[in-house]
XYZ file of N, CA and C in Angstrom:
774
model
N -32.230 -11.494 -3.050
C -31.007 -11.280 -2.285
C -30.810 -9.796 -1.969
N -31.048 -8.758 -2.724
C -30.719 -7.628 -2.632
C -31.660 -7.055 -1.404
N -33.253 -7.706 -1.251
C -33.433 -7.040 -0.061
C -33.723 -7.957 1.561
N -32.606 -8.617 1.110
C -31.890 -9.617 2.446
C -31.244 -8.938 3.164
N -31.903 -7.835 4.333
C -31.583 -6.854 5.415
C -30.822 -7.382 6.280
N -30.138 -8.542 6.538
C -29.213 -9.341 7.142
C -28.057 -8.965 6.032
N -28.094 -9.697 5.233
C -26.751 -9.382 4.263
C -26.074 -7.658 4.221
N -26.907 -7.254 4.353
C -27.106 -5.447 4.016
C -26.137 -5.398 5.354
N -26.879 -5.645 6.683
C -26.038 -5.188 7.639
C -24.687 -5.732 8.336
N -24.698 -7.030 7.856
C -23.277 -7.780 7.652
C -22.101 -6.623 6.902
N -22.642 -6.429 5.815
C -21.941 -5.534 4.945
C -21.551 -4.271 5.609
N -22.710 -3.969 6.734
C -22.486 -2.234 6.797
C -21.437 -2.464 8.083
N -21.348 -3.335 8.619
C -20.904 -3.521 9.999
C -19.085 -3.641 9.806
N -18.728 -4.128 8.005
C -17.299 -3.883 7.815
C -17.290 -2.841 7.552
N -17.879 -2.132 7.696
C -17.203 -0.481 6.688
C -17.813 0.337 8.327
N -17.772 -0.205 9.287
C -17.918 0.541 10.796
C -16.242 1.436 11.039
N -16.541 2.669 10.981
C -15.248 2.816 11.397
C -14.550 2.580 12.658
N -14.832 2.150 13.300
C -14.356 1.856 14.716
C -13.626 0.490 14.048
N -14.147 -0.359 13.029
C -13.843 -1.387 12.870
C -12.430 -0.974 12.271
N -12.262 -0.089 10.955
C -11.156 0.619 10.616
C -10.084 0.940 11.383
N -10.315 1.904 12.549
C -9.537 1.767 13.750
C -8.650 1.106 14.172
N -9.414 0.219 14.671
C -8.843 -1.180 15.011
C -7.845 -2.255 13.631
N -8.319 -1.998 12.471
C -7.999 -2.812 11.413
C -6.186 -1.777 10.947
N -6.793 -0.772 11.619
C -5.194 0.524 11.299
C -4.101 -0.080 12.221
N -4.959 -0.006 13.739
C -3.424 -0.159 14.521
C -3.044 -1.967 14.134
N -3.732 -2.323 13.861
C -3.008 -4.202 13.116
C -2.182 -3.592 11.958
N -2.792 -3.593 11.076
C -2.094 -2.978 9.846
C -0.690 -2.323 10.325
N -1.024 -1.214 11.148
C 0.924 -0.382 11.705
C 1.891 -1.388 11.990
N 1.271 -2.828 12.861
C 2.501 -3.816 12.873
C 2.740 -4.539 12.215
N 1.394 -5.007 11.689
C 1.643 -5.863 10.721
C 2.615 -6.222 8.802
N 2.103 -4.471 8.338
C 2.517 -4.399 7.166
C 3.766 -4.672 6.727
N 4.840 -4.481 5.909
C 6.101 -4.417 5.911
C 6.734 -3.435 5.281
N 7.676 -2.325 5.750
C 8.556 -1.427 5.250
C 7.735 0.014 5.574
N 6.770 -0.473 6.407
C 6.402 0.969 7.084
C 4.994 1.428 6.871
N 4.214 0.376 5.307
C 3.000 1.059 5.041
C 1.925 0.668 5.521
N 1.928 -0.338 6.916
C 0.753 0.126 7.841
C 0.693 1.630 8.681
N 1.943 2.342 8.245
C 1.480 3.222 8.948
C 0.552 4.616 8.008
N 0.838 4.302 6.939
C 0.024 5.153 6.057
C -1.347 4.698 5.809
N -1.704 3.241 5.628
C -3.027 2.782 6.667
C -3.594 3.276 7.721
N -3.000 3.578 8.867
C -3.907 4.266 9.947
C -3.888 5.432 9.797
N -3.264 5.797 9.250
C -2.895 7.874 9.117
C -4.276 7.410 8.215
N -4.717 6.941 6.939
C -5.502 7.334 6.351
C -6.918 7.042 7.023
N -7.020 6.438 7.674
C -8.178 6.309 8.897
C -7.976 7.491 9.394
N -7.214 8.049 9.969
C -7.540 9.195 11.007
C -7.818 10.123 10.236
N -6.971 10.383 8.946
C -7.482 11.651 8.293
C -8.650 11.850 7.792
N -8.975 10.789 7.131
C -10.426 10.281 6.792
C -11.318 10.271 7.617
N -11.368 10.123 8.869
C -12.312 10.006 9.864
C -12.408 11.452 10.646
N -11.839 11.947 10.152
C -11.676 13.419 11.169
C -12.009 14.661 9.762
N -11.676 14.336 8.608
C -12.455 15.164 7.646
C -14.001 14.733 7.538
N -14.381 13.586 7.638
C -15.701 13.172 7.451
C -16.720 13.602 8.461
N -15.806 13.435 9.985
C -16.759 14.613 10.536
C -16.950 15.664 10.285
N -16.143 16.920 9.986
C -16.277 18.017 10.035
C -17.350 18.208 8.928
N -17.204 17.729 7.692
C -17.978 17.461 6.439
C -19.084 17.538 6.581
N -19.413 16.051 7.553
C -21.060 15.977 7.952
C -21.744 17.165 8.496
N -20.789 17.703 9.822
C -21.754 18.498 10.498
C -22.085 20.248 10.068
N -20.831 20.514 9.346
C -20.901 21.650 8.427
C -21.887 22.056 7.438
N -21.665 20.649 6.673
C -22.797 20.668 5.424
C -24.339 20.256 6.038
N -24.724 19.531 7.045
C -25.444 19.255 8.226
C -26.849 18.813 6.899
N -26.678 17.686 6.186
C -27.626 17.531 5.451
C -28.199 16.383 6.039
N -29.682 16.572 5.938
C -30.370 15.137 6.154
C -30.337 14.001 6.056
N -30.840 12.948 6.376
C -30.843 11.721 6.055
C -31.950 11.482 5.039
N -32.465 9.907 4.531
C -33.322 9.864 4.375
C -34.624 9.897 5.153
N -35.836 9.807 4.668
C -37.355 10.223 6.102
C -36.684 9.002 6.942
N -36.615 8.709 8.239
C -36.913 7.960 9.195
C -37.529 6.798 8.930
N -38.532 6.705 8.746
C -39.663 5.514 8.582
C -39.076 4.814 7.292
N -38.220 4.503 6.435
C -37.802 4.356 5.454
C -36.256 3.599 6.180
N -35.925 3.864 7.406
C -34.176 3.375 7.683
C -34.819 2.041 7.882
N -33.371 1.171 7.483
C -34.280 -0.182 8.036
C -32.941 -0.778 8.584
N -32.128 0.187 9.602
C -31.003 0.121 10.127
C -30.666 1.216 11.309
N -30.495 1.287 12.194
C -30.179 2.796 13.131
C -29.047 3.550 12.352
N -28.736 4.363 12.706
C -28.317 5.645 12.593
C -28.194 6.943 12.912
N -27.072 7.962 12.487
C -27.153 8.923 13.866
C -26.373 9.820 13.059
N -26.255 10.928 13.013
C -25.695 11.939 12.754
C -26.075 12.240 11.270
N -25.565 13.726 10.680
C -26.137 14.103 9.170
C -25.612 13.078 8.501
N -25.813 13.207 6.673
C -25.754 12.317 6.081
C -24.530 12.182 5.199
N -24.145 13.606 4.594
C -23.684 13.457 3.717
C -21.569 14.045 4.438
N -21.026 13.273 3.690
C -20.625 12.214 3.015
C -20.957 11.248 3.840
N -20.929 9.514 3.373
C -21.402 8.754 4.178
C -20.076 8.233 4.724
N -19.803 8.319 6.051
C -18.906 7.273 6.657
C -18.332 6.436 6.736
N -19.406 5.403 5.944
C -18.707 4.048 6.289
C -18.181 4.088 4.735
N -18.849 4.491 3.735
C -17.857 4.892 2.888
C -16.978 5.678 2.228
N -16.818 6.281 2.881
C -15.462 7.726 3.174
C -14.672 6.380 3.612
N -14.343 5.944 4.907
C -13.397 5.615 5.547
C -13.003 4.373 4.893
N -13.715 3.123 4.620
C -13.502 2.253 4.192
C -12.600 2.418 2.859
N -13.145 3.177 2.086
C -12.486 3.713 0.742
C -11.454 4.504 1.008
N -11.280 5.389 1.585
C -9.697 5.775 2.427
C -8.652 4.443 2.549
N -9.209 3.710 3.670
C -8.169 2.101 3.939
C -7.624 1.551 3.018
N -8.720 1.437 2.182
C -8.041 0.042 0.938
C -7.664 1.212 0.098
N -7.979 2.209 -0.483
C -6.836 2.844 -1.333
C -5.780 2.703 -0.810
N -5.211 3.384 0.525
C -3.677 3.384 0.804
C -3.054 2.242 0.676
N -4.143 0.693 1.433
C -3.079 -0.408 1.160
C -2.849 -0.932 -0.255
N -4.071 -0.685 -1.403
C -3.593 -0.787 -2.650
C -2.591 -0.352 -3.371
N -2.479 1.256 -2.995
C -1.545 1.558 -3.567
C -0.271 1.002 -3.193
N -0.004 1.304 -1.868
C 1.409 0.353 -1.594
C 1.786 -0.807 -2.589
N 0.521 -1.813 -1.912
C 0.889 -3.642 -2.335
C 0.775 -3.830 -3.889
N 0.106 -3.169 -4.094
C -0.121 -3.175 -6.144
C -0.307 -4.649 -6.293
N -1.098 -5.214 -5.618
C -1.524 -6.356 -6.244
C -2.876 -6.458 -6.649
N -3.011 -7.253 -8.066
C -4.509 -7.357 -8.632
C -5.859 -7.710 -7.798
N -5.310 -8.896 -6.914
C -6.150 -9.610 -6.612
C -6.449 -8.749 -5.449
N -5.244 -8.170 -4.871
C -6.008 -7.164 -3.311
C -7.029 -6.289 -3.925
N -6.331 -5.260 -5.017
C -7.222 -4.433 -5.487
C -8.657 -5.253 -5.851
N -8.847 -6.129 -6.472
C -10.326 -6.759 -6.219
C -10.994 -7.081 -5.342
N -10.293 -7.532 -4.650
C -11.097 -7.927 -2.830
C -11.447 -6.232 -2.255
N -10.750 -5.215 -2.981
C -10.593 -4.014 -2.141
C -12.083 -3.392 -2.700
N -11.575 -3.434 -3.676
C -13.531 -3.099 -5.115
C -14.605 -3.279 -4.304
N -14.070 -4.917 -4.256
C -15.843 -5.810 -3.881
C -15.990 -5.403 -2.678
N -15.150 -5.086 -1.075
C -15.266 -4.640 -0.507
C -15.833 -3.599 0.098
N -15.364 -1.896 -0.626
C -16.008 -0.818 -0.543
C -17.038 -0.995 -1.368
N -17.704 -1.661 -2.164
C -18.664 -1.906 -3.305
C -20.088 -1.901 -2.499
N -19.490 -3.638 -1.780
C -20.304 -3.864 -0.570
C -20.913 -2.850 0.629
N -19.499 -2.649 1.112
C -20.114 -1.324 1.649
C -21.164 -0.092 1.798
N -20.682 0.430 0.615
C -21.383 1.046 -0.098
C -22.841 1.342 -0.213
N -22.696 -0.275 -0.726
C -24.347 -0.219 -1.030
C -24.967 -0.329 0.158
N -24.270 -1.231 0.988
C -25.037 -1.334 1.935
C -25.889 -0.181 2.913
N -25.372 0.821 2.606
C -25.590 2.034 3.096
C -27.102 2.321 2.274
N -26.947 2.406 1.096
C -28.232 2.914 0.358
C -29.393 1.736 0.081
N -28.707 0.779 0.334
C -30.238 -0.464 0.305
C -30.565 -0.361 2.162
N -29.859 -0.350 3.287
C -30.634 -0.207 4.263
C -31.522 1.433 4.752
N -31.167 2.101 3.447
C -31.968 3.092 3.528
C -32.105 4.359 4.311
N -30.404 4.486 4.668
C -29.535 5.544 6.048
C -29.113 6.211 5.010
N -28.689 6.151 3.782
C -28.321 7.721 2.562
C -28.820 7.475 1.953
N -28.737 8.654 1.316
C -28.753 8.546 -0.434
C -27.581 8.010 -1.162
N -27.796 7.646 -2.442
C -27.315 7.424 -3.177
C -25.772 8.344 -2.890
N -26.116 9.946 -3.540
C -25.247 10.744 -3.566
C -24.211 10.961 -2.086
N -24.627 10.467 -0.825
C -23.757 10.586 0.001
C -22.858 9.149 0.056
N -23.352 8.151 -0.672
C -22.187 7.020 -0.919
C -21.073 7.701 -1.827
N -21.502 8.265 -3.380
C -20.884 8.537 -3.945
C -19.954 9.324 -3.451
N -20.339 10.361 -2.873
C -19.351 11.527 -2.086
C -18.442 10.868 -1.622
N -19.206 10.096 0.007
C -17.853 9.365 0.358
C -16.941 8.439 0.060
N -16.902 8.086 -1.557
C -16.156 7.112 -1.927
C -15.504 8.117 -2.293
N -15.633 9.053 -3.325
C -14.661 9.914 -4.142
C -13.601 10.599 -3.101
N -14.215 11.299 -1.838
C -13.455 11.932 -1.068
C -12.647 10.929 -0.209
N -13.187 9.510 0.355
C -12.319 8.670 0.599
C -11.004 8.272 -0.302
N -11.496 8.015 -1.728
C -10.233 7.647 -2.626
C -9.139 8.908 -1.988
N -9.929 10.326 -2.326
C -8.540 11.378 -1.823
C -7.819 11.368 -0.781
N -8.379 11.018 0.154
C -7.885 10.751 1.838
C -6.860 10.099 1.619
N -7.373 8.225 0.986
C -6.086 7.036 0.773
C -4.951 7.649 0.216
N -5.049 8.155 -0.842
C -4.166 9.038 -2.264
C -3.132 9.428 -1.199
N -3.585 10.844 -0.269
C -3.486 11.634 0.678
C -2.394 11.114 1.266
N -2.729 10.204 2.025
C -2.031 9.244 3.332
C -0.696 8.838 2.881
N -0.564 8.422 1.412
C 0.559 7.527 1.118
C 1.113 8.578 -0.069
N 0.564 9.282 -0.711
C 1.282 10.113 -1.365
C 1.513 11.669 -0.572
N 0.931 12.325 0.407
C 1.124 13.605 0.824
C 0.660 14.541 0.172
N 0.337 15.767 0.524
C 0.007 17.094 -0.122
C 1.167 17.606 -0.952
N 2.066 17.151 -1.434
C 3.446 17.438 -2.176
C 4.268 18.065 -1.804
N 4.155 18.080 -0.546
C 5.870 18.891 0.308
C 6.803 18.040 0.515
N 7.811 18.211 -0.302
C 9.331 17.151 -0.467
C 9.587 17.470 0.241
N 9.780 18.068 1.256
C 10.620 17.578 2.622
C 10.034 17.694 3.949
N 8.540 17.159 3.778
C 7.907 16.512 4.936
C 7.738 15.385 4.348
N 7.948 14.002 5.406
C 7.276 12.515 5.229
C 6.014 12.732 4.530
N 5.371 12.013 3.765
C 4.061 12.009 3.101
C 3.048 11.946 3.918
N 3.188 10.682 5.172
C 2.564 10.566 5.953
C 2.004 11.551 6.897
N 3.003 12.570 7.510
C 2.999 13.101 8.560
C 2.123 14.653 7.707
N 1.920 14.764 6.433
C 1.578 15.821 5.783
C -0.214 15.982 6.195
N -0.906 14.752 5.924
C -2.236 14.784 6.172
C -2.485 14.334 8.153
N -1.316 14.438 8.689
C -1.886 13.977 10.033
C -1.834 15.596 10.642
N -1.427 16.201 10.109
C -1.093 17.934 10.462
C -2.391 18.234 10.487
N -2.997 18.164 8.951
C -4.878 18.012 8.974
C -5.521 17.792 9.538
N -4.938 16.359 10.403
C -6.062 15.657 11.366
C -6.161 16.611 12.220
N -4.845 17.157 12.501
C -4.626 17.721 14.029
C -5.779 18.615 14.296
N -5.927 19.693 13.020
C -6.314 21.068 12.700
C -7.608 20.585 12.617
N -8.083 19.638 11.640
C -9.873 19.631 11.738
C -10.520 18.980 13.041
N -9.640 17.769 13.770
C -10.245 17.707 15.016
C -10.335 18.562 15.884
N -9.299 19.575 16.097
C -9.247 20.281 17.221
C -10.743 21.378 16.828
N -11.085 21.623 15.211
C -11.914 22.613 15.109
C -13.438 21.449 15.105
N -13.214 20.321 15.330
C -14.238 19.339 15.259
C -14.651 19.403 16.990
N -13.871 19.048 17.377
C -14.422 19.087 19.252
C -14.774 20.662 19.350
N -14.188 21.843 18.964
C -14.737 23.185 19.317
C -15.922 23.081 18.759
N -16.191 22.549 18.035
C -17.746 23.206 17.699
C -18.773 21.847 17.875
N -18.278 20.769 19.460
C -18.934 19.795 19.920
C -19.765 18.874 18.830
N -18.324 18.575 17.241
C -19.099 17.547 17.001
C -18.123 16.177 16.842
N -18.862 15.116 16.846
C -18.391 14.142 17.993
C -17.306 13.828 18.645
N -17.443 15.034 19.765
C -16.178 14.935 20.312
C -15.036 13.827 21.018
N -16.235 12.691 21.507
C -15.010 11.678 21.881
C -14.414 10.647 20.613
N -15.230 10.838 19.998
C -14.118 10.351 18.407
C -13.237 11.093 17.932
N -13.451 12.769 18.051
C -12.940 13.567 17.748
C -11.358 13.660 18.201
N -11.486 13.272 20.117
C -10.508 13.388 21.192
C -9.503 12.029 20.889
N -10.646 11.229 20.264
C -9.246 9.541 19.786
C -8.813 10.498 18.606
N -8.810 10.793 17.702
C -8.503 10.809 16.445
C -7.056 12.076 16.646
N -7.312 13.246 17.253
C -7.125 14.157 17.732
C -5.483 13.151 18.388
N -5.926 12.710 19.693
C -4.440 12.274 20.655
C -3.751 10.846 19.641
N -4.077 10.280 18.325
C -3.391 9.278 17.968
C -2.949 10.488 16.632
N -3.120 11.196 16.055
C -2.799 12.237 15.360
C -1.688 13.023 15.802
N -1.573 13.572 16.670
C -0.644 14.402 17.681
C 0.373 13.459 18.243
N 0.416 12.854 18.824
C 1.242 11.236 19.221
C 2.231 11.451 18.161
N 1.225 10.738 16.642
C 1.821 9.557 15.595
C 2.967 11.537 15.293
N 2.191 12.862 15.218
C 3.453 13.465 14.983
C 4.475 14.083 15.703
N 4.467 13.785 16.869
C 5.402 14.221 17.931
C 6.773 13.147 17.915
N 5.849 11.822 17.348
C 6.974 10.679 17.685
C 7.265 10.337 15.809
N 7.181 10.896 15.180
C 7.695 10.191 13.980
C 8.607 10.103 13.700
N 9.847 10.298 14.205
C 10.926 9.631 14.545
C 11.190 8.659 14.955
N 10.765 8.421 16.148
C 11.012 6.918 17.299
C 10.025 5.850 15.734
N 8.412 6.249 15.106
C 8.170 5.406 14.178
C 8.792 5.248 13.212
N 9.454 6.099 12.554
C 10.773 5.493 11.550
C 11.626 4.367 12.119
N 11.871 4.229 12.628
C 12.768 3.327 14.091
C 12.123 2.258 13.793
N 11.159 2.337 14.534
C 10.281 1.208 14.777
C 10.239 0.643 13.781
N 9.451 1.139 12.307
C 8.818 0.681 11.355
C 9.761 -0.426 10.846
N 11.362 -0.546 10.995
C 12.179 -1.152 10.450
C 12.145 -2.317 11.469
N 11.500 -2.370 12.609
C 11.517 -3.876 13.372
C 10.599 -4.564 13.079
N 9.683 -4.591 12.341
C 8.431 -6.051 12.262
C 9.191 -6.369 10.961
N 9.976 -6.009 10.072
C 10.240 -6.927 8.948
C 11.253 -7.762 9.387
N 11.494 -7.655 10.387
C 12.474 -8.873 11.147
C 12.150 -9.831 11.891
N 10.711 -9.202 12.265
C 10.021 -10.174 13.102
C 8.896 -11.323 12.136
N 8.110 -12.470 13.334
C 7.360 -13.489 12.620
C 6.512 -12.745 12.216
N 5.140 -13.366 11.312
C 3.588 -12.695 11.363
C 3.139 -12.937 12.620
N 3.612 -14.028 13.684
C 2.791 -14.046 14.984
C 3.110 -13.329 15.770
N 4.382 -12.983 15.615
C 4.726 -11.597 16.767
C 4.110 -10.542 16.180
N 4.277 -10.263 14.878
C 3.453 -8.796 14.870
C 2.169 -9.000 14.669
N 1.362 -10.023 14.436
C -0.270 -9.579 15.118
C -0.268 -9.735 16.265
N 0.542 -10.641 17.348
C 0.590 -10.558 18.686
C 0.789 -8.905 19.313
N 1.403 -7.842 18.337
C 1.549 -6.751 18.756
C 0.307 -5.781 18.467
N -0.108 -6.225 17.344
C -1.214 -5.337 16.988
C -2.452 -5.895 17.550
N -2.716 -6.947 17.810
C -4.060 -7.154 18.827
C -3.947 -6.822 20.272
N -2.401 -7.042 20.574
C -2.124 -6.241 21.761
C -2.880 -4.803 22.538
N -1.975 -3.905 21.396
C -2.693 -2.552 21.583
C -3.826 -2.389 20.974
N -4.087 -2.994 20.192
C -6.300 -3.102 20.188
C -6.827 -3.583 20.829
N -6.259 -4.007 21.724
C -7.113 -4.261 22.731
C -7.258 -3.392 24.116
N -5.751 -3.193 24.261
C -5.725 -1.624 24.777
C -6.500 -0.349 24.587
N -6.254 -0.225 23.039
C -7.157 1.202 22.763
C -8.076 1.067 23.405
N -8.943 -0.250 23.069
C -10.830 -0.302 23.624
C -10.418 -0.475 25.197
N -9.570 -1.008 25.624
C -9.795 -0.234 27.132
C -9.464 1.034 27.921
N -8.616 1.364 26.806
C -8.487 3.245 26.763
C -9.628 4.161 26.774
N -10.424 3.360 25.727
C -11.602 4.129 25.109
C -12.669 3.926 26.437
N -13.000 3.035 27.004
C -14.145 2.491 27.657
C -13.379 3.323 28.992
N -12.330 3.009 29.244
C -12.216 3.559 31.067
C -12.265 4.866 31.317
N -11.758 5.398 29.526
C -11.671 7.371 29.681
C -12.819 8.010 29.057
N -13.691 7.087 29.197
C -14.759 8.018 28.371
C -15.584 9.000 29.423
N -15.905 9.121 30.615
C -16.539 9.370 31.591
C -15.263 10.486 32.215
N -13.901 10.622 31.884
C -13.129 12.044 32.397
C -13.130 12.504 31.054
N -13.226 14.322 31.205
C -12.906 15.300 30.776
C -11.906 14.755 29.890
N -11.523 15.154 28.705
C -10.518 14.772 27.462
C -9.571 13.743 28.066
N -10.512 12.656 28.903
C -9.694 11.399 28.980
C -9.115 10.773 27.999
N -10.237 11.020 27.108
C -10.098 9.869 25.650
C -8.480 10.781 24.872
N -8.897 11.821 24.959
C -8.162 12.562 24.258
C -6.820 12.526 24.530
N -6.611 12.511 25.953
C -4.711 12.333 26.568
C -4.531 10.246 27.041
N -5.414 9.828 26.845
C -5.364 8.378 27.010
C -5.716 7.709 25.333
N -5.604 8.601 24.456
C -5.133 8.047 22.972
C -3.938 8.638 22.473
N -3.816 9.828 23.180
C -2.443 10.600 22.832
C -1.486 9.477 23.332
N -1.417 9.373 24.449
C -0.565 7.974 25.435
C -0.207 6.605 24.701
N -1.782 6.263 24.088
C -1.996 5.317 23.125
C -0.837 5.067 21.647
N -0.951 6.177 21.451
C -0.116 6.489 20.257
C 1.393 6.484 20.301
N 2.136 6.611 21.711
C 2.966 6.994 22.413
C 3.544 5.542 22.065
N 2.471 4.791 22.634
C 2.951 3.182 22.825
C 2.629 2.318 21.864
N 1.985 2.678 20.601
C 2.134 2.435 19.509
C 3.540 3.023 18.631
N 4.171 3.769 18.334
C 5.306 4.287 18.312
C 6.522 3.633 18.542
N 6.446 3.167 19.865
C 7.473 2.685 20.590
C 7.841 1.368 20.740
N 6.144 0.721 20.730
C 6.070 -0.849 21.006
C 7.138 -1.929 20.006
N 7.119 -1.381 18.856
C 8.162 -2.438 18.083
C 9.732 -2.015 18.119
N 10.003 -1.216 18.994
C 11.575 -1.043 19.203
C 11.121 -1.277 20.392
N 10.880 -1.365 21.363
C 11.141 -1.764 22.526
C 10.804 -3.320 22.310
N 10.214 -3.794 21.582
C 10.536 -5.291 21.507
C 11.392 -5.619 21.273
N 11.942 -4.943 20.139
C 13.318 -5.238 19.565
C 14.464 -5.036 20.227
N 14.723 -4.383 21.013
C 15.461 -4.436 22.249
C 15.590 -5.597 23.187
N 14.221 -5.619 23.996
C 14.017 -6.899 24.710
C 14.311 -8.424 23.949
N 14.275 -8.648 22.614
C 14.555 -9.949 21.821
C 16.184 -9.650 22.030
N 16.681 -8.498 22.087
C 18.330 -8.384 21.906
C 18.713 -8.998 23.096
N 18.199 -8.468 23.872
C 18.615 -8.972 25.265
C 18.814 -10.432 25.783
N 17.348 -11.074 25.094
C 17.168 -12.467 25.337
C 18.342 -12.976 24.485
């Protein structure tokens, strides 16, 4: 079983951060009392330190002839487990339930390995990115300890600062430019999201995944139509974020009405 290269990439394909992404803006409508939004903050922060990480420290992979999976950029920390391990810390900590925290284990576990049995890190760049992921999650829902900034809004300041120094020094900049305009957004408007955050606990579970597959489905056509203009991605995720923000009070309005 262990060198069942199908299973391996099943595994690696949940800990995709794009998949994270997408699993954040569900999470923002879905959660209750506000902590999907410390879910996607910990995606962005996590995903925007992990670049800078990689291309700084700019360490190898394993030889080539040895991947038995594609791959692309340096190695260390590894990605899919940086970010993955970011996610489920923040929602653990919130929900404090046993059984999440186990599904959350076996999860990044999976992950994980999957990285070092298809033969794209080492060992030591899983480890990295789990440890520095746990800090990210920590991060997201507890803050850098300034009592009178939101916790949340403490590590998206970060995002702001390492993406903007992540696209200057052209590394991957159109991830850089999402991470960057839903970062800047989520802190321009964290107000209108305080607001908001108090309308999905009023609403069904089908309205709020109806909201969060909504705008995931948006993003990816954000992502796909602006990738080809100049910091399209970058002011068409800023926008993104705008209407993530807003989307559950302006529902809540429109239900008033009806």
């Amino acid at each position: 079983a262990l060198n069942n290269r199908e299973m391996w990439v099943a595994w690696t394909l949940v800990g995709d951060e794009k998949f994270y992404l997408i699993a954040g803006i569900i999470l923002f409508f879905t959660m209750g009392k506000g902590a999907g939004v410390s879910a996607a903050v910990a995606v962005l922060f996590s995903g925007s330190l992990n670049i800078a990480l990689k291309y700084s420290l700019n360490l190898p992979r394993p030889p080539r002839e040895f991947w038995r999976a594609e791959a692309s950029e340096p190695s260390f920390p590894s990605g899919h487990s940086q970010v993955s391990t970011s996610f489920w810390t923040s929602i653990v900590l919130q929900v404090r339930r046993k059984t999440l925290a186990v599904f959350s284990i076996i999860t990044v576990t999976g992950v994980s390995l999957s990285r070092a049995f298809l033969m794209v890190h080492y060992p030591w760049d899983v480890a990295g990115g789990m440890l520095i992921g746990f800090a990210c999650g920590l991060f997201s829902v507890k803050g850098f300890g300034f009592k009178n900034v939101k916790p949340w809004l403490q590590p998206l300041a970060s995002t702001i600062l390492i993406s903007i120094v992540n696209i200057a020094n052209g590394w991957e900049v159109s991830a850089s430019q999402a991470l960057l305009g839903l970062a800047s957004s989520f802190t321009l408007a964290s107000s209108i999201i305080d607001r908001s955050m108090r309308i999905p606990d009023s609403l069904s579970l089908p309205e709020r995944l109806a909201m969060g597959l909504g705008v995931s489905l948006v993003a990816l056509l954000v992502y796909i139509s602006s990738a080809s203009i100049p910091y399209g991605i970058l002011a068409g995720f800023f926008l993104l974020g705008l209407f993530m923000a807003s989307t559950p009070l302006s529902y809540g309005r429109f239900k008033k009405i009806l």
